[in-house]
Tab-separated table of C-alpha atoms and ligand atoms in Angstrom:
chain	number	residue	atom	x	y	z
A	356	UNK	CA	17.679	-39.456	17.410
A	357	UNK	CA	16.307	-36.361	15.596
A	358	UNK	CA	16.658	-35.690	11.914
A	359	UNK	CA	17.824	-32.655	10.744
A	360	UNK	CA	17.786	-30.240	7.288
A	361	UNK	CA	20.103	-27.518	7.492
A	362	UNK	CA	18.932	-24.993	4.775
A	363	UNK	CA	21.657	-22.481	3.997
A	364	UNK	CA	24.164	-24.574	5.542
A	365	UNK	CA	27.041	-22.771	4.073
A	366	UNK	CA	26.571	-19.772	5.595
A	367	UNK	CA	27.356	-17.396	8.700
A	368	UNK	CA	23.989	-19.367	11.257
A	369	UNK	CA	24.746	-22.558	9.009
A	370	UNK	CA	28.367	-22.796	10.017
A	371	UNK	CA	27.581	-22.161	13.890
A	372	UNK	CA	24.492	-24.696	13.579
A	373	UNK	CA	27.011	-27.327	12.000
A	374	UNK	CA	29.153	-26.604	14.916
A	375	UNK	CA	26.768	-27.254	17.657
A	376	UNK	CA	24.950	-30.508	15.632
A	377	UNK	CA	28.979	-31.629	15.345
A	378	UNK	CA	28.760	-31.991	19.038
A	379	UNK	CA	26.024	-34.198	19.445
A	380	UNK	CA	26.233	-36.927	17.057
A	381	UNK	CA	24.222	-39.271	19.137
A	382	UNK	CA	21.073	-36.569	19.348
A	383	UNK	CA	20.900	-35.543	15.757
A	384	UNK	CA	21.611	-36.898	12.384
A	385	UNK	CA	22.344	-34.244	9.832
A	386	UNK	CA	19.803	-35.545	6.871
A	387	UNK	CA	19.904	-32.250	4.490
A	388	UNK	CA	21.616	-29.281	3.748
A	389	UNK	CA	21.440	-26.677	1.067
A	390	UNK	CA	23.500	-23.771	-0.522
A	391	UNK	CA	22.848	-21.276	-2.975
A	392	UNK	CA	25.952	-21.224	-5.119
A	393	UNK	CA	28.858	-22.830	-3.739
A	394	UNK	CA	29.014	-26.148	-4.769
A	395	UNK	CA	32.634	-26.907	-3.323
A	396	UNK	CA	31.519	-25.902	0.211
A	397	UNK	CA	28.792	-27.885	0.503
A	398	UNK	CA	29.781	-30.934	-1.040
A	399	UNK	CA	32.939	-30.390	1.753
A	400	UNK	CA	29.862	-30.126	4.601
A	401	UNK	CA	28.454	-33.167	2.747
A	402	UNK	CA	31.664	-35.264	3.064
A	403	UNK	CA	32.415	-34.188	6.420
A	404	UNK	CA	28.533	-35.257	8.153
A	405	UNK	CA	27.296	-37.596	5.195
A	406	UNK	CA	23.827	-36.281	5.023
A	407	UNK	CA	21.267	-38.102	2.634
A	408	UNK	CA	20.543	-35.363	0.784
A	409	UNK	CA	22.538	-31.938	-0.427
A	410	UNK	CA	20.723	-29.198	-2.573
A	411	UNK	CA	22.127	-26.517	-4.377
A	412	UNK	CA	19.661	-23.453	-5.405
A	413	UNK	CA	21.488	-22.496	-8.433
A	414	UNK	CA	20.876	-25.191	-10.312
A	415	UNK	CA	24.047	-23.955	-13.138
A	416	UNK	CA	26.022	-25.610	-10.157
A	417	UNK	CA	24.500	-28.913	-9.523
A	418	UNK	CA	26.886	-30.837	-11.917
A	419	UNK	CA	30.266	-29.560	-10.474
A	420	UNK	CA	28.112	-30.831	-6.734
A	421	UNK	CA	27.965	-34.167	-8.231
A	422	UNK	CA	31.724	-34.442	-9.353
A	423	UNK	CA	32.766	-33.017	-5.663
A	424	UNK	CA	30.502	-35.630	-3.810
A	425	UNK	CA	32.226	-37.998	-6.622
A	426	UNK	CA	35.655	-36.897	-6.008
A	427	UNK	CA	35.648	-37.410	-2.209
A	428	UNK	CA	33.622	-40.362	-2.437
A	429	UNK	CA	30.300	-39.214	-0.645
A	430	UNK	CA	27.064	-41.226	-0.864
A	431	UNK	CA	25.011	-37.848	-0.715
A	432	UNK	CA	22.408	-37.544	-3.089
A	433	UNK	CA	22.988	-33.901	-5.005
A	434	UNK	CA	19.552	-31.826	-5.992
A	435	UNK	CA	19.344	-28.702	-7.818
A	436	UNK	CA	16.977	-25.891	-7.317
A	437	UNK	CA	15.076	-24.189	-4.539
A	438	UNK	CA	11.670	-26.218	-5.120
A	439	UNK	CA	14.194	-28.891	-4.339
A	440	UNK	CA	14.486	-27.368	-0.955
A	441	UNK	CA	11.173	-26.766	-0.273
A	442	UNK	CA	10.999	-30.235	-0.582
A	443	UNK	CA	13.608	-31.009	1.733
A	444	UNK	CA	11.843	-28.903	4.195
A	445	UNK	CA	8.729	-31.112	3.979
A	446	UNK	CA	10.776	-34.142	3.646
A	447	UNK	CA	8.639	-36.629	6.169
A	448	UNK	CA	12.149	-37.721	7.649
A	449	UNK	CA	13.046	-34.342	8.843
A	450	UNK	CA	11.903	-33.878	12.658
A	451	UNK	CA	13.865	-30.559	12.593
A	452	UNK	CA	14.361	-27.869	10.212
A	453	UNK	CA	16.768	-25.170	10.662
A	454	UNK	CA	16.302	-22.008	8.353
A	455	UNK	CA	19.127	-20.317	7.743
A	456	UNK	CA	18.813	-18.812	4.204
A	457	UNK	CA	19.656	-15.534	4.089
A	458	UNK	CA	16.848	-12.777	2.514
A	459	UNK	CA	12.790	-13.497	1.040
A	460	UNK	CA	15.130	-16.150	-0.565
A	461	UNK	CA	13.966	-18.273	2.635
A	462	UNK	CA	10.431	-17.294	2.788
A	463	UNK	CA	8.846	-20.345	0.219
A	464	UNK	CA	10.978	-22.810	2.878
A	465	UNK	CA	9.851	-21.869	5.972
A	466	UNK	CA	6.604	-22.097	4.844
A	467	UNK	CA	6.872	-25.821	3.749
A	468	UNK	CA	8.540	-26.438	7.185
A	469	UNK	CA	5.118	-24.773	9.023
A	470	UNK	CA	2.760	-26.246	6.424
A	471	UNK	CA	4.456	-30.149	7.527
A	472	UNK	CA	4.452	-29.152	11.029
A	473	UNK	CA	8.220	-29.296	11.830
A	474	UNK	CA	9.985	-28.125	14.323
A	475	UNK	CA	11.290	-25.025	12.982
A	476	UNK	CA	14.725	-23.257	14.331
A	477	UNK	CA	14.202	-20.006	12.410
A	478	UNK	CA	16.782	-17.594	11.705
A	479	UNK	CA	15.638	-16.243	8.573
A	480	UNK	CA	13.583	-12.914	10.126
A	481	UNK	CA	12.507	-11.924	6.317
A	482	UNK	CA	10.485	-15.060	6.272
A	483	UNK	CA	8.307	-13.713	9.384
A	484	UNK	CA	8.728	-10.053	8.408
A	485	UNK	CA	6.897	-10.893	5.329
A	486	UNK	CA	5.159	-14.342	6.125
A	487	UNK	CA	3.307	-11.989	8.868
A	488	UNK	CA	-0.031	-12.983	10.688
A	489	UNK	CA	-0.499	-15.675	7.554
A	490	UNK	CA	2.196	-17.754	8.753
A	491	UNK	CA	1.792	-17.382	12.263
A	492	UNK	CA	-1.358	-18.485	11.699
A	493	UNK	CA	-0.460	-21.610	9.398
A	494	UNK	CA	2.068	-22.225	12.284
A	495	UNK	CA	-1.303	-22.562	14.533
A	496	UNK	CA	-3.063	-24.713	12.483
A	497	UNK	CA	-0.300	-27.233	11.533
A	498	UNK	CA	1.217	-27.760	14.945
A	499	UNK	CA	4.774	-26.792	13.955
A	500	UNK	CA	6.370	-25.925	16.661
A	501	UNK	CA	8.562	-22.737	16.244
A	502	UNK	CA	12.186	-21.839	17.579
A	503	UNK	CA	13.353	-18.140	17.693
A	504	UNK	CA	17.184	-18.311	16.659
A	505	UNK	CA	17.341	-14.223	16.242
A	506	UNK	CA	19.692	-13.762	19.119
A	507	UNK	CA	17.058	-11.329	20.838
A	508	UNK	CA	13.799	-12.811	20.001
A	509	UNK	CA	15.638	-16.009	21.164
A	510	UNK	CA	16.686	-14.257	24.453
A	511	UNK	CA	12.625	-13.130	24.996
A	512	UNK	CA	11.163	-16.481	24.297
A	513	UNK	CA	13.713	-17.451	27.647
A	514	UNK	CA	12.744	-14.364	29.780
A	515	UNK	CA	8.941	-15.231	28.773
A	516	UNK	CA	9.110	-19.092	30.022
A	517	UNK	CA	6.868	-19.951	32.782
A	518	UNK	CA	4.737	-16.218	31.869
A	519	UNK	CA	0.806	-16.426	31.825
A	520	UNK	CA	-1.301	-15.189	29.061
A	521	UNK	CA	-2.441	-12.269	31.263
A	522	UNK	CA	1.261	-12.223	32.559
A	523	UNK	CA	2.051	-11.536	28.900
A	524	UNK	CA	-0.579	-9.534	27.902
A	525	UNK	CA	0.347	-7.063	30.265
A	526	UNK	CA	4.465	-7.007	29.473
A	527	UNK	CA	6.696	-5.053	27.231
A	528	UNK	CA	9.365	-6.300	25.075
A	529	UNK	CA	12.490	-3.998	25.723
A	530	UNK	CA	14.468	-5.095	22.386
A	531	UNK	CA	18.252	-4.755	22.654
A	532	UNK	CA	20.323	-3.213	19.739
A	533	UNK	CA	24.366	-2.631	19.782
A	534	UNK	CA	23.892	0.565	17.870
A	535	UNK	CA	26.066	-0.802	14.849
A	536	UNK	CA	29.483	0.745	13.968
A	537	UNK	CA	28.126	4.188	13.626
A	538	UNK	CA	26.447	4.640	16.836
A	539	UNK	CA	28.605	7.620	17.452
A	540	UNK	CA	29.294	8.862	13.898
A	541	UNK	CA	27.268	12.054	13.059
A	542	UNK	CA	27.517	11.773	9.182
A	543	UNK	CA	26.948	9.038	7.031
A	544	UNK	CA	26.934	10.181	3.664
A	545	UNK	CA	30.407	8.410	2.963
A	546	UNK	CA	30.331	5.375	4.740
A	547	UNK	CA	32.407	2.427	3.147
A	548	UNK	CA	31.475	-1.179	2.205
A	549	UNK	CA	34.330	-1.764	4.399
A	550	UNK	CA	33.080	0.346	7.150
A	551	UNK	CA	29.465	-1.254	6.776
A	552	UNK	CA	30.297	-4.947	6.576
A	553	UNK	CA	32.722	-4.593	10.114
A	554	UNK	CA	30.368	-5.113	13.316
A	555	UNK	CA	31.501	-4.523	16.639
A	556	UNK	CA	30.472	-7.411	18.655
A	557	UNK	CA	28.966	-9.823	15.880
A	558	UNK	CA	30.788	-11.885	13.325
A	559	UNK	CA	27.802	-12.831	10.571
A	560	UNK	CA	26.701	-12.358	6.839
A	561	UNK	CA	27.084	-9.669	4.709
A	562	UNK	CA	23.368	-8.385	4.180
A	563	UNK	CA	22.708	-8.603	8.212
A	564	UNK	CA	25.948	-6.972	8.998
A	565	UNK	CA	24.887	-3.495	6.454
A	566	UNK	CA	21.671	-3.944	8.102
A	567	UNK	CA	22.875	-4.221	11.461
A	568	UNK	CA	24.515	-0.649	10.529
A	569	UNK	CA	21.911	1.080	9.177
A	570	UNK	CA	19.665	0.197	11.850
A	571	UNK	CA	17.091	-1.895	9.832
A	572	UNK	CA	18.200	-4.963	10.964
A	573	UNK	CA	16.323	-3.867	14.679
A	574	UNK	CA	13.636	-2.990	12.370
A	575	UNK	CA	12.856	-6.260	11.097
A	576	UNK	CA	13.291	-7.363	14.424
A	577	UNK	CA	10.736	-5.516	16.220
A	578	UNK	CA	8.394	-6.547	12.943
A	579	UNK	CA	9.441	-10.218	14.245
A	580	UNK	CA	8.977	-9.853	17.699
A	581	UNK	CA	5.429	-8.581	16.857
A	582	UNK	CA	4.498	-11.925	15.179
A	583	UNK	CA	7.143	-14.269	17.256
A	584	UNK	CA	5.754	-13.407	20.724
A	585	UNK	CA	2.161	-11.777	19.831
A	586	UNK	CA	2.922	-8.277	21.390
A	587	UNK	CA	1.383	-5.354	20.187
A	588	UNK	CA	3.558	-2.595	18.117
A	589	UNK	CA	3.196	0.046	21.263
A	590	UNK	CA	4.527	-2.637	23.857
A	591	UNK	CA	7.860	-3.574	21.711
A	592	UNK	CA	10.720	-0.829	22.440
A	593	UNK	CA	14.488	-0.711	21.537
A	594	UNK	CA	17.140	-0.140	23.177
A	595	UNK	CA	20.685	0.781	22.437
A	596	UNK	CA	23.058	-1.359	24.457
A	597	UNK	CA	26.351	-1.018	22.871
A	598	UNK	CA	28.154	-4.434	24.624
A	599	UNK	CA	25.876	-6.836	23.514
A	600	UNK	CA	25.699	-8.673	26.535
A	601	UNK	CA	22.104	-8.337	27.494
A	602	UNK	CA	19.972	-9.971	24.248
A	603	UNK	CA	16.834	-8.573	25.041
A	604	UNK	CA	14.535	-8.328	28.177
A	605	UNK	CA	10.634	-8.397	28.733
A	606	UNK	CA	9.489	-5.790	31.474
A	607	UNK	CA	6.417	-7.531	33.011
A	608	UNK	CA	3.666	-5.109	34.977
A	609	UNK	CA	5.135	-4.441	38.251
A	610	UNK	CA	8.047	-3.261	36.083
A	611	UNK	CA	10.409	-5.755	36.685
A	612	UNK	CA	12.597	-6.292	33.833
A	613	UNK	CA	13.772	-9.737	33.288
A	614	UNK	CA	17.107	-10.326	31.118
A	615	UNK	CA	18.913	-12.851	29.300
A	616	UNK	CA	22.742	-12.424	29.003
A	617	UNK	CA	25.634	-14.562	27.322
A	618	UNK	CA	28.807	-14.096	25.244
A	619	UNK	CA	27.815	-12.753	21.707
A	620	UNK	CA	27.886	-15.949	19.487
A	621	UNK	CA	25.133	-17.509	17.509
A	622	UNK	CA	26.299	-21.302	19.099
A	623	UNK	CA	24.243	-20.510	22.143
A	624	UNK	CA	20.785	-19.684	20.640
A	625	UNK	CA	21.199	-22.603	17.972
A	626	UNK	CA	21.899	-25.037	21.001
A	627	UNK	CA	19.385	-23.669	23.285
A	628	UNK	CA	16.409	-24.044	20.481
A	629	UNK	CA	17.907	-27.236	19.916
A	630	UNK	CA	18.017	-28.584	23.603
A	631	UNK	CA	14.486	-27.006	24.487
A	632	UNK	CA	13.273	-27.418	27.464
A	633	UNK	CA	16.734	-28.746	27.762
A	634	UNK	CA	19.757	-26.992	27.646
A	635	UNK	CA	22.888	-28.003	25.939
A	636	UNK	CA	26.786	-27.073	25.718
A	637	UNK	CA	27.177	-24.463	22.606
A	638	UNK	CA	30.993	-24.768	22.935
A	639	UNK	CA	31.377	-20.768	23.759
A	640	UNK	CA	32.929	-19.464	26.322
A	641	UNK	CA	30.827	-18.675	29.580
A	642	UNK	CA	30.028	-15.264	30.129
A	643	UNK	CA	32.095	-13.262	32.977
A	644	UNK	CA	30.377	-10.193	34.437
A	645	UNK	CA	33.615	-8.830	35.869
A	646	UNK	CA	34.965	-8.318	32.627
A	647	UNK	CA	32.589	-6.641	30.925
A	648	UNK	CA	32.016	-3.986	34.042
A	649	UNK	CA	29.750	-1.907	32.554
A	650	UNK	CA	26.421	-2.075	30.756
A	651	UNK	CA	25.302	1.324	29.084
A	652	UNK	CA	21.718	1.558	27.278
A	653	UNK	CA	20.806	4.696	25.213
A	654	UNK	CA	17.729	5.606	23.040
A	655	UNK	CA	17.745	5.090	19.273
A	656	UNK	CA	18.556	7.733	17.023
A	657	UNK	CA	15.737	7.639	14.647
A	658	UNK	CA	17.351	10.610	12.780
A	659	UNK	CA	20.227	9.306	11.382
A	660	UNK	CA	18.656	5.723	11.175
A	661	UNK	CA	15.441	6.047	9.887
A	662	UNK	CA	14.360	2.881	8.663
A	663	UNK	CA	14.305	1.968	12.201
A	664	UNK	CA	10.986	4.229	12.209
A	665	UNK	CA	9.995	2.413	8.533
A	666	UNK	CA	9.698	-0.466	10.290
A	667	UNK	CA	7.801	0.532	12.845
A	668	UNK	CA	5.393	2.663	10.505
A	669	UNK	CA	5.006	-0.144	8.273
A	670	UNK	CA	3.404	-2.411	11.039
A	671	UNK	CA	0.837	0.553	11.152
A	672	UNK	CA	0.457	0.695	6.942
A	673	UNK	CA	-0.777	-3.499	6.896
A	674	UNK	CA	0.550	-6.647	5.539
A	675	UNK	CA	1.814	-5.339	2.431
A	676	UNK	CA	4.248	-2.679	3.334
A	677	UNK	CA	6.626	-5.093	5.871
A	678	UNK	CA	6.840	-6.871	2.328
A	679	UNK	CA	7.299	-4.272	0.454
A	680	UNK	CA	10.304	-2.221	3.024
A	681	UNK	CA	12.417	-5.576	2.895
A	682	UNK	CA	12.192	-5.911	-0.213
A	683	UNK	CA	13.399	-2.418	-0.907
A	684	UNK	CA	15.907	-2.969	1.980
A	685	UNK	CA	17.157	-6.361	-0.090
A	686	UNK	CA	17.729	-4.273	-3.198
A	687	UNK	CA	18.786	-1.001	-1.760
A	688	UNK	CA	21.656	-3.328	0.272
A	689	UNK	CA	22.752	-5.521	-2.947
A	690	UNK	CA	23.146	-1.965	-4.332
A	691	UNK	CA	25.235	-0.738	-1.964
A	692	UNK	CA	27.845	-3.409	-2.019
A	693	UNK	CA	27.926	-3.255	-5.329
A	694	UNK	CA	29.360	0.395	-5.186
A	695	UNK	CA	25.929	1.507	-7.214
A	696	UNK	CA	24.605	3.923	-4.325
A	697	UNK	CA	25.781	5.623	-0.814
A	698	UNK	CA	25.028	3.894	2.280
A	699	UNK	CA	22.490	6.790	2.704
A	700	UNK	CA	20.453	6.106	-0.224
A	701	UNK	CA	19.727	2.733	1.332
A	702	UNK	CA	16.830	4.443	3.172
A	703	UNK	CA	15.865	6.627	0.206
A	704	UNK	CA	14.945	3.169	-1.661
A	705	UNK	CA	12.893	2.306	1.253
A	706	UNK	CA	11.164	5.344	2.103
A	707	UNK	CA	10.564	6.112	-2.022
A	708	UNK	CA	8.954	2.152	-2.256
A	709	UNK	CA	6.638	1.874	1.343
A	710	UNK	CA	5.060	5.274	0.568
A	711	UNK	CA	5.189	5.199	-3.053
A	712	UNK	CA	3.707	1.598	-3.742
A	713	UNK	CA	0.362	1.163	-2.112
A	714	UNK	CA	-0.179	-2.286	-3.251
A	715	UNK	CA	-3.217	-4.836	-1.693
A	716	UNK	CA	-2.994	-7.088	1.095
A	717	UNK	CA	-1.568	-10.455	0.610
A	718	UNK	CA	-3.993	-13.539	2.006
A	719	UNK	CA	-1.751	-16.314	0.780
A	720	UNK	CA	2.109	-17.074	0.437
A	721	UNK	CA	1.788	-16.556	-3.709
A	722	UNK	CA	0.506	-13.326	-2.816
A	723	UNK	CA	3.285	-12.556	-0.878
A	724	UNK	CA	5.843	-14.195	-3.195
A	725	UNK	CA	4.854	-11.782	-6.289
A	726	UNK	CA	4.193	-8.845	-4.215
A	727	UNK	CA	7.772	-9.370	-3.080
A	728	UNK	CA	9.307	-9.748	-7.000
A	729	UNK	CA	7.009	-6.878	-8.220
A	730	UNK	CA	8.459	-4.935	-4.891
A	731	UNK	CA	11.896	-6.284	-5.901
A	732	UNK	CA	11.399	-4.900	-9.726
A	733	UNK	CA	10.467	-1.632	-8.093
A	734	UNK	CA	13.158	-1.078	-6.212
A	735	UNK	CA	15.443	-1.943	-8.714
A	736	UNK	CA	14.008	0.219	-11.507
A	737	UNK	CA	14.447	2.997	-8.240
A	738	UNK	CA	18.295	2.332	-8.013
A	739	UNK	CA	18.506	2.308	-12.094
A	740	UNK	CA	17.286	5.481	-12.507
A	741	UNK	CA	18.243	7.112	-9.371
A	742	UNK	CA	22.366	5.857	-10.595
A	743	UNK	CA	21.183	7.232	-14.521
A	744	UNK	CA	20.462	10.637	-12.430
A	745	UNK	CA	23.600	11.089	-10.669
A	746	UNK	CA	25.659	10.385	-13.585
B	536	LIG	P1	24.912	-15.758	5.100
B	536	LIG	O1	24.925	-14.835	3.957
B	536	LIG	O2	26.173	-15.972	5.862
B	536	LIG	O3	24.381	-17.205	4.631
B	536	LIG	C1	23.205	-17.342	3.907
B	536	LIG	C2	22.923	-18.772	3.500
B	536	LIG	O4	21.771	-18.756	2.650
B	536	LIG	C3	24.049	-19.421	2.705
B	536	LIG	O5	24.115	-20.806	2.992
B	536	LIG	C4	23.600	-19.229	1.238
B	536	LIG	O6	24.106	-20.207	0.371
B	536	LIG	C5	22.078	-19.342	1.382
B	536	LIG	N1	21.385	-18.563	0.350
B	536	LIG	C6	21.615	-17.262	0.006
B	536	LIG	N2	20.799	-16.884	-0.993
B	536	LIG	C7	20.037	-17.964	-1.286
B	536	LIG	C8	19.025	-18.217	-2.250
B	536	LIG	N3	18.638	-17.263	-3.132
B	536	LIG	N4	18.456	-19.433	-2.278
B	536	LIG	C9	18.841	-20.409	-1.426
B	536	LIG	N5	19.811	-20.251	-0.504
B	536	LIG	C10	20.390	-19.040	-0.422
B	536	LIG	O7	23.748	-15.256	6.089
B	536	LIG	P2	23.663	-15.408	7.662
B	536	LIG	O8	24.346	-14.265	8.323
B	536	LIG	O9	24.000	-16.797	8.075
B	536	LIG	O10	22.110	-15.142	7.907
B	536	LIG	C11	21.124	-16.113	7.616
B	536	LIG	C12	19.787	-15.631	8.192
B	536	LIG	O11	19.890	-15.604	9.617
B	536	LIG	C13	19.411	-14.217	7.779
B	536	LIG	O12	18.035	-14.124	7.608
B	536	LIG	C14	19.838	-13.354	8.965
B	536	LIG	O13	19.074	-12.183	9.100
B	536	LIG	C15	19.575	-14.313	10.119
B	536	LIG	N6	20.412	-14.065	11.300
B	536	LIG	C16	21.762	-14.179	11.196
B	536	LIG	C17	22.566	-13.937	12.298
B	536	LIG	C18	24.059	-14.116	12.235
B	536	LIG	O14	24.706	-14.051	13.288
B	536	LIG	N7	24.647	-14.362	11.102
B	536	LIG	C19	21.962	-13.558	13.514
B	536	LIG	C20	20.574	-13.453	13.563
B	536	LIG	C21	19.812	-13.714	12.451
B	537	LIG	MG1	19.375	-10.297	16.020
């Protein structure tokens, strides 16, 4: 029996994860989970797979947790604040920890989790984007073990099983992106919230879904594959597959491209980090080639998308600038749905902050936790006066 703390339990990954842990009640116990703000879902999580503890970030919310546990009579034990779940994610009852916080919001947890040596399922690609080489290498040193849940990065760690150092050494990563709603749209300037929070194949949070359609969201990614898998920036490539079908494949030497292929839905890269080396049942529907048909690829257009290019420019700039582009992105998206600024402007924010703000290096996770507010402050100050402009 393996113990389990779900961090960001209430969300789009969290939901899926529940799903999958629901299913195997003799394998894993369910011993944390943690929200930011919505006290009435979690405590209904709580109540559903009694876990010991239940910690809400916003700590404003942690009495109306208690009287919801109260009210449905659930032994949890209700926390407040997000030291409170860094704590959880060093808990020494926790064999597993699933990160599934949305934003740099996850970054302090996922370091607790690879400081403890966990076994870490990790969603949450800012935490890499900005945790970087330092993390990968506190990951070395502890003996966590870590679990690409990324659909794609969890789709190369399969197609790289069994692969040699030299093997790898020698391979590319061909990174698969859907293209986003407006793959085939040729002006952007008055794109919707609507529009922007509606993906084609993918059901998931708000923040991934505007990323997924502006592009940046395969940005981070190939700033994750770089640290997940080791790869250097010139052997990670994307490429546009619009059906979804194929997560990601590694080309190996003698060009040979190996791929990984299932329906598109979270369940199956939750289960298969889960299982590893095993593989369990995610409850989704197996995949049937002859009704898909047809699988297209395209190249990326770096034109209309640029912070595809950001991100691949930033890997180029040093530790500081992956830091400093999502936390422009973070700001620049918030914006956005807010109705502040166009859809376009999202890049402006980035582009104006990565070669605007030269700051140092980080060497430690405090560095990169106040680089990241000071990049945060930045970036809003950019939208404040950018929306004072317009006006
Ligand atoms: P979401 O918005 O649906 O859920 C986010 C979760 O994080 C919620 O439980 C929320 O309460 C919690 N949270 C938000 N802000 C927080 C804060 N400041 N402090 C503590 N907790 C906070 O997001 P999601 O779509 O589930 O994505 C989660 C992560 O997984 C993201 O990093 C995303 O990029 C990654 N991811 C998601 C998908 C997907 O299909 N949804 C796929 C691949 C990767
Ligand atoms: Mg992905």
């Amino acid at each position: 029996m393996q113990s389990v703390a779900l961090l960001g339990a209430t969300g789009s990954i969290g939901t899926s994860a529940l799903d999958v842990l629901a299913r195997y009640p003799e394998r894993f116990r369910l011993y944390a989970v943690t929200a930011n703000t919505d006290a009435k879902k979690l405590a209904t999580i709580a109540h559903k797979f009694e876990p010991k503890v239940a910690v809400i970030a916003d700590e404003s919310k942690l009495s109306e947790l208690k009287q919801e546990l109260k009210a449905m009579g659930c032994p949890t034990i209700a926390l407040g604040g997000h030291a409170a779940i860094d704590e959880v994610a060093r808990d020494e009852k926790v064999d597993i920890v699933i990160g599934a916080i949305v934003g740099a919001a996850g970054i302090s947890s996922t370091f607790a989790a690879a400081e403890s040596g966990k076994k870490l399922l990790l969603a949450n690609k800012e935490s890499v984007v900005c945790g970087g080489a330092i993390l990968m290498d506190l990951i070395a040193r502890s003996g966590a073990e870590l679990l690409p849940v990324d659909s794609e990065h969890n789709a190369i760690f399969q197609c790289l099983v069994g692969a040699s150092a030299e093997m790898r050494s020698n391979a590319k990563i061909l990174l698969t992106c859907s293209g986003g709603p407006f793959r085939q749209r040729k002006d952007l300037t008055n794109v919707t919230v609507a529009e922007a929070t509606h993906h084609p194949n993918w059901s998931m949070g708000k923040k991934i879904t505007v990323d997924s359609a502006t592009l940046m969201n395969k940005g981070l990614e190939v700033i994750e594959a770089r640290w997940f898998f080791d790869f250097t920036v010139d052997r990670i490539n994307v490429v546009v597959h619009p059906q979804s079908v194929i997560h990601s494949m590694v080309q190996y030497e003698d060009g040979v491209i190996m791929a990984q292929m299932g329906s598109p839905d979270m369940r199956n890269t939750i289960a298969y980090s889960l299982g590893f080396p095993q593989r369990l049942q995610a409850g989704v529907e197996p995949l049937n080639l002859t009704d898909i048909r047809t699988l297209t690829f395209e190249e990326p257009d770096l034109e209309r998308f640029p912070q595809l290019g950001y991100a691949y420019k930033a890997l180029e700039m040093g530790a500081q600038a992956p830091i400093v582009l999502n936390a422009a992105n973070e700001i620049g998206v918030e914006a956005f749905l807010a109705g502040r600024i166009k859809f376009t402007d999202i890049a402006l924010v980035c582009r104006s902050l990565m070669f605007g703000f030269r700051p140092a290096e980080p060497k430690t996770l405090n560095d990169i936790l106040e680089l990241d507010v000071i990049a945060r402050n930045l970036a809003r100050n950019w939208v404040d006066g950018y929306c004072g402009e317009q006006i």
